[in-house]
């Protein structure tokens, strides 16, 4: 089925960040968009305001009331939908066209020049930064993002160009379930290949092999932008350039300076050096992301001045090193970090930015399998903070595993630590009022952000 044949698109799991971007794109094209999700969220509320019909009960009667036709209805599926979902079973039994989200993204990208950003961490911020720089330049782009851009308050950006020329499409290339292997990028970025999703891949080597397969999907004449320190470089057969903030590379940052929480650096791109580049978001790991994004944008035709302007005006991504409170007396940062290396990066950055303050974090582990696989890494990274509050594991798509709880991380941590329930965390925050505080995790810890903000804003 071609996109031009689709009259109705039905999304099973429409509230997912990747699914909702495609739903918005179809809605923009004038396609009737319908969908199911388990629970209402701020994102589904926005989709409904945009004219998309959504329901929250697994109910075949609701589906049949839409009077859908197998001839012109495309069903888009997220891997988060369980196998016993009755609506999914109904669509299969009736012979509807059913495609995974990644397959649909692959089809959309076929007619555009694609920039794909992959990595076990860093891809959301990097892809959103690439998209922002392109949007602020004369190049422009469409973008399907894995987070809500703080500049645009959406996860879908649409090109303003209508001159019939080949458009650029920026997409977060997701390694989960090997989704990124549906793409054919002209420019690909690989930020990291740390062990993750071992419930899918089984072993780290299998994950790295998948990233190599992704690199090999570059179109003829395309370019891979890859972090210099990755072992994957030794196995590459495609055209590539390297980037780094630690070692000499084709694209790099040097003279990195932190002033009042802001980062300034000199960008070196092959034989060109751009002095005193300022990044609009905090974090040393984000300087590294900015170097990769800069390479992709310069390759795409962005001028040096457009690049500098875009980097400075970038406001980041919701729940990626997001300042909830930033004042002389109070710092509160919220981040989606759910892997030991992500925790290490953000906690280390905050320690560098506020070296004289006590760093306190609250973390909610995401997935039983990830907790089991990386318990030592989680304990080591969380111990970098002066004090840590540990919440129960968020199960997401998994059933509980015997013996796998937050306790196994807690027992290995070496700092001041607390195992807490959400209400206990709020009580502790109210009593202690930490000056520099972080909430970290990919589950529903974000539901605590507003009440914690309210507590910390109350004068002591």
Coordinates of N, CA and C in Angstrom, one line a residue, residues 88-217:
X88 N -6.1 -5.5 17.6 CA -5.1 -6.0 16.7 C -5.5 -7.4 16.1
X89 N -6.1 -8.2 16.9 CA -6.5 -9.5 16.4 C -7.7 -9.3 15.4
X90 N -8.5 -8.4 15.6 CA -9.7 -8.1 14.7 C -9.1 -7.6 13.4
X91 N -8.2 -6.7 13.4 CA -7.6 -6.2 12.2 C -6.9 -7.3 11.4
X92 N -6.2 -8.2 12.1 CA -5.6 -9.3 11.4 C -6.6 -10.2 10.7
X93 N -7.6 -10.6 11.5 CA -8.6 -11.5 11.0 C -9.4 -10.9 9.8
X94 N -9.6 -9.6 9.8 CA -10.3 -9.0 8.7 C -9.4 -8.7 7.5
X95 N -8.1 -8.9 7.6 CA -7.3 -8.8 6.4 C -6.8 -7.3 6.1
X96 N -6.8 -6.5 7.1 CA -6.3 -5.1 6.9 C -4.8 -5.1 6.7
X97 N -4.4 -4.0 6.0 CA -3.0 -3.8 5.9 C -2.4 -3.3 7.2
X98 N -1.5 -4.0 7.8 CA -0.9 -3.7 9.1 C 0.6 -3.6 8.9
X99 N 1.1 -2.4 9.3 CA 2.6 -2.2 9.2 C 3.1 -1.6 10.6
X100 N 4.3 -2.0 10.9 CA 4.9 -1.4 12.1 C 5.2 0.1 11.8
X101 N 5.3 0.8 12.9 CA 5.7 2.2 12.8 C 7.0 2.4 12.0
X102 N 8.0 1.6 12.2 CA 9.2 1.7 11.5 C 9.1 1.5 10.0
X103 N 8.2 0.6 9.6 CA 8.0 0.3 8.2 C 7.3 1.5 7.5
X104 N 6.4 2.1 8.2 CA 5.7 3.3 7.7 C 6.7 4.5 7.5
X105 N 7.6 4.6 8.5 CA 8.6 5.7 8.5 C 9.5 5.4 7.3
X106 N 9.9 4.1 7.1 CA 10.7 3.8 5.9 C 10.1 4.2 4.6
X107 N 8.8 3.9 4.5 CA 8.0 4.3 3.2 C 8.0 5.8 3.0
X108 N 7.7 6.5 4.1 CA 7.7 8.0 4.0 C 9.0 8.5 3.6
X109 N 10.1 7.9 4.1 CA 11.5 8.5 3.8 C 12.0 8.2 2.4
X110 N 11.3 7.2 1.7 CA 11.8 6.9 0.4 C 11.9 8.0 -0.6
X111 N 10.9 8.9 -0.4 CA 10.9 10.0 -1.4 C 11.6 11.3 -0.9
X112 N 12.3 11.2 0.2 CA 13.0 12.3 0.7 C 14.5 12.0 1.0
X113 N 15.3 13.0 1.1 CA 16.7 12.8 1.5 C 16.8 12.7 3.0
X114 N 17.1 11.6 3.5 CA 17.0 11.3 4.9 C 18.3 11.4 5.7
X115 N 18.2 12.1 6.8 CA 19.2 12.2 7.8 C 18.7 11.3 9.0
X116 N 19.4 10.2 9.2 CA 19.0 9.3 10.3 C 20.0 9.4 11.5
X117 N 19.5 9.6 12.7 CA 20.3 9.7 13.9 C 20.1 8.5 14.7
X118 N 21.1 7.6 14.9 CA 21.0 6.4 15.7 C 22.0 6.4 16.8
X119 N 21.7 5.6 17.9 CA 22.6 5.5 19.0 C 21.8 5.0 20.2
X120 N 22.4 4.3 21.1 CA 21.7 3.8 22.3 C 21.4 5.0 23.2
X121 N 22.1 6.1 23.1 CA 21.7 7.3 23.8 C 22.2 8.5 23.0
X122 N 21.6 9.6 23.1 CA 22.0 10.9 22.4 C 21.2 11.1 21.1
X123 N 20.4 10.1 20.7 CA 19.8 10.3 19.3 C 18.7 11.3 19.3
X124 N 17.9 11.4 20.4 CA 16.8 12.3 20.4 C 17.2 13.8 20.4
X125 N 18.2 14.1 21.3 CA 18.7 15.5 21.3 C 19.4 15.8 20.0
X126 N 20.2 14.9 19.5 CA 21.0 15.2 18.3 C 20.1 15.3 17.1
X127 N 19.1 14.5 16.9 CA 18.2 14.6 15.8 C 17.3 15.9 15.9
X128 N 16.9 16.2 17.1 CA 16.1 17.5 17.3 C 17.0 18.7 17.0
X129 N 18.3 18.6 17.4 CA 19.2 19.7 17.1 C 19.5 19.9 15.6
X130 N 19.7 18.8 14.9 CA 19.8 18.8 13.5 C 18.6 19.4 12.8
X131 N 17.4 19.0 13.3 CA 16.2 19.5 12.7 C 16.1 21.0 12.9
X132 N 16.4 21.5 14.2 CA 16.3 22.9 14.5 C 17.2 23.7 13.6
X133 N 18.4 23.3 13.5 CA 19.4 24.1 12.7 C 18.9 24.2 11.3
X134 N 18.5 23.1 10.7 CA 18.0 23.1 9.3 C 16.8 24.0 9.2
X135 N 15.8 23.9 10.2 CA 14.6 24.8 10.1 C 15.0 26.3 10.2
X136 N 16.0 26.6 10.9 CA 16.4 28.0 11.1 C 17.3 28.5 9.9
X137 N 17.6 27.6 9.0 CA 18.5 27.9 7.9 C 17.7 28.0 6.6
X138 N 18.4 28.3 5.5 CA 17.7 28.3 4.2 C 17.5 26.9 3.7
X139 N 18.0 25.9 4.3 CA 17.8 24.5 3.8 C 16.5 23.9 4.1
X140 N 16.0 24.1 5.4 CA 14.7 23.6 5.9 C 14.7 22.0 5.9
X141 N 13.6 21.5 6.5 CA 13.4 20.0 6.6 C 12.1 19.6 7.1
X142 N 11.7 18.4 6.9 CA 10.7 17.7 7.7 C 11.4 16.9 8.7
X143 N 10.7 16.7 9.9 CA 11.4 15.9 11.0 C 10.4 15.1 11.8
X144 N 10.7 13.9 12.0 CA 10.0 13.0 12.9 C 10.9 12.7 14.1
X145 N 10.5 13.3 15.2 CA 11.4 13.4 16.4 C 10.9 12.4 17.5
X146 N 11.9 12.0 18.3 CA 11.6 11.1 19.4 C 11.3 11.8 20.7
X147 N 11.1 13.1 20.6 CA 10.8 13.9 21.8 C 10.1 15.1 21.4
X148 N 9.6 15.9 22.4 CA 8.9 17.1 22.1 C 9.9 18.3 22.1
X149 N 10.1 18.9 20.9 CA 11.1 20.0 20.8 C 10.6 21.2 21.6
X150 N 11.5 21.7 22.4 CA 11.1 22.9 23.3 C 11.0 24.1 22.4
X151 N 11.7 24.2 21.2 CA 11.6 25.3 20.4 C 10.2 25.4 19.7
X152 N 9.7 24.2 19.3 CA 8.5 24.1 18.5 C 7.3 23.5 19.2
X153 N 7.5 22.9 20.4 CA 6.4 22.3 21.1 C 5.7 21.2 20.4
X154 N 6.4 20.4 19.6 CA 5.9 19.3 18.8 C 7.0 18.3 18.5
X155 N 6.6 17.1 18.1 CA 7.6 16.1 17.6 C 7.5 15.9 16.1
X156 N 6.8 16.8 15.4 CA 6.7 16.8 13.9 C 7.0 18.2 13.4
X157 N 8.0 18.3 12.6 CA 8.3 19.6 11.9 C 8.1 19.4 10.4
X158 N 7.5 20.4 9.8 CA 7.1 20.3 8.4 C 7.8 21.4 7.6
X159 N 8.4 21.0 6.5 CA 9.1 21.9 5.6 C 8.2 23.0 5.0
X160 N 8.7 24.2 5.0 CA 7.9 25.3 4.4 C 8.1 25.4 2.9
X161 N 9.0 24.5 2.4 CA 9.3 24.6 0.9 C 8.2 23.9 0.1
X162 N 7.8 24.5 -1.0 CA 6.8 23.9 -1.8 C 7.3 24.1 -3.3
X163 N 8.6 24.0 -3.5 CA 9.1 24.3 -4.8 C 9.4 23.0 -5.6
X164 N 8.9 21.9 -5.1 CA 9.1 20.6 -5.8 C 10.5 20.0 -5.7
X165 N 11.4 20.7 -5.0 CA 12.7 20.1 -4.9 C 12.7 19.0 -3.8
X166 N 13.7 18.1 -3.9 CA 13.9 17.0 -3.0 C 14.0 17.6 -1.6
X167 N 13.1 17.2 -0.6 CA 13.1 17.7 0.7 C 14.0 16.8 1.6
X168 N 14.5 17.4 2.7 CA 15.3 16.7 3.7 C 14.4 16.2 4.8
X169 N 14.6 15.0 5.2 CA 13.8 14.5 6.3 C 14.7 14.0 7.4
X170 N 14.6 14.5 8.6 CA 15.3 14.2 9.8 C 14.5 13.2 10.6
X171 N 15.2 12.1 11.0 CA 14.4 11.0 11.7 C 15.3 10.4 12.8
X172 N 14.8 10.2 13.9 CA 15.4 9.4 15.0 C 15.4 7.9 14.5
X173 N 16.6 7.3 14.3 CA 16.7 5.9 13.9 C 16.8 5.0 15.1
X174 N 15.7 4.4 15.4 CA 15.6 3.6 16.7 C 16.1 2.2 16.5
X175 N 17.0 1.8 17.4 CA 17.6 0.4 17.3 C 16.7 -0.6 18.0
X176 N 15.7 -0.2 18.8 CA 14.8 -1.1 19.4 C 14.1 -1.9 18.3
X177 N 14.0 -3.2 18.5 CA 13.4 -4.1 17.5 C 13.9 -4.0 16.1
X178 N 15.2 -3.5 16.0 CA 15.8 -3.3 14.7 C 15.0 -2.4 13.8
X179 N 14.3 -1.4 14.4 CA 13.4 -0.6 13.6 C 14.2 0.3 12.5
X180 N 15.4 0.6 12.9 CA 16.1 1.5 11.9 C 16.6 0.9 10.6
X181 N 16.4 -0.4 10.5 CA 16.8 -1.1 9.3 C 15.7 -1.0 8.2
X182 N 14.7 -0.2 8.4 CA 13.8 0.2 7.3 C 14.2 1.4 6.6
X183 N 15.2 2.1 7.1 CA 15.6 3.4 6.5 C 16.7 3.3 5.5
X184 N 16.8 4.3 4.6 CA 17.9 4.4 3.6 C 18.5 5.8 3.7
X185 N 19.3 6.1 4.8 CA 19.7 7.5 5.0 C 20.8 7.9 4.0
X186 N 20.7 9.2 3.6 CA 21.8 9.8 2.9 C 22.9 10.3 3.8
X187 N 22.5 10.7 5.0 CA 23.5 11.0 6.1 C 23.0 10.3 7.3
X188 N 23.9 9.5 7.9 CA 23.6 8.7 9.1 C 24.5 9.2 10.2
X189 N 24.0 9.2 11.4 CA 24.8 9.5 12.6 C 24.7 8.3 13.5
X190 N 25.8 7.9 14.1 CA 25.8 6.9 15.1 C 26.5 7.5 16.3
X191 N 25.8 7.7 17.4 CA 26.3 8.4 18.6 C 26.9 7.4 19.6
X192 N 26.4 6.2 19.7 CA 26.8 5.3 20.7 C 26.2 3.9 20.4
X193 N 26.9 2.9 20.9 CA 26.5 1.5 20.7 C 26.6 0.7 22.0
X194 N 26.3 1.3 23.1 CA 26.4 0.7 24.4 C 25.4 -0.5 24.5
X195 N 25.7 -1.5 25.3 CA 24.8 -2.6 25.5 C 23.4 -2.1 26.0
X196 N 22.3 -2.5 25.3 CA 21.0 -2.1 25.7 C 20.0 -3.0 25.0
X197 N 18.8 -3.1 25.4 CA 17.8 -3.9 24.7 C 18.2 -5.3 24.6
X198 N 18.9 -5.8 25.6 CA 19.3 -7.2 25.5 C 18.2 -8.2 25.6
X199 N 17.0 -7.7 26.0 CA 15.8 -8.6 25.9 C 15.4 -8.8 24.4
X200 N 15.9 -8.0 23.5 CA 15.6 -8.1 22.1 C 16.8 -8.8 21.4
X201 N 18.0 -8.3 21.7 CA 19.2 -8.7 21.0 C 19.9 -10.0 21.6
X202 N 19.7 -10.2 22.9 CA 20.4 -11.3 23.5 C 21.8 -11.0 24.0
X203 N 22.6 -10.4 23.1 CA 24.0 -10.1 23.4 C 24.4 -8.8 22.8
X204 N 25.4 -8.2 23.4 CA 25.9 -6.9 23.0 C 26.4 -6.9 21.5
X205 N 27.1 -8.0 21.2 CA 27.6 -8.2 19.8 C 26.5 -8.1 18.8
X206 N 25.4 -8.7 19.1 CA 24.3 -8.7 18.2 C 23.7 -7.3 18.0
X207 N 23.7 -6.5 19.1 CA 23.3 -5.1 19.0 C 24.3 -4.3 18.1
X208 N 25.6 -4.5 18.3 CA 26.6 -3.8 17.5 C 26.5 -4.2 16.0
X209 N 26.2 -5.5 15.8 CA 26.0 -6.0 14.4 C 24.8 -5.2 13.7
X210 N 23.8 -5.0 14.5 CA 22.6 -4.3 14.0 C 23.0 -2.8 13.6
X211 N 23.8 -2.2 14.4 CA 24.3 -0.8 14.0 C 25.1 -0.9 12.8
X212 N 25.9 -1.9 12.6 CA 26.7 -2.0 11.4 C 25.8 -2.2 10.2
X213 N 24.7 -3.0 10.3 CA 23.7 -3.2 9.3 C 23.1 -1.9 8.9
X214 N 22.8 -1.0 10.0 CA 22.2 0.3 9.7 C 23.2 1.1 8.9
X215 N 24.5 1.2 9.3 CA 25.4 1.9 8.5 C 25.5 1.5 7.1
X216 N 25.3 0.2 6.8 CA 25.4 -0.3 5.5 C 24.2 0.0 4.6
X217 N 23.2 0.6 5.2 CA 22.0 1.0 4.5 C 22.1 2.4 3.9

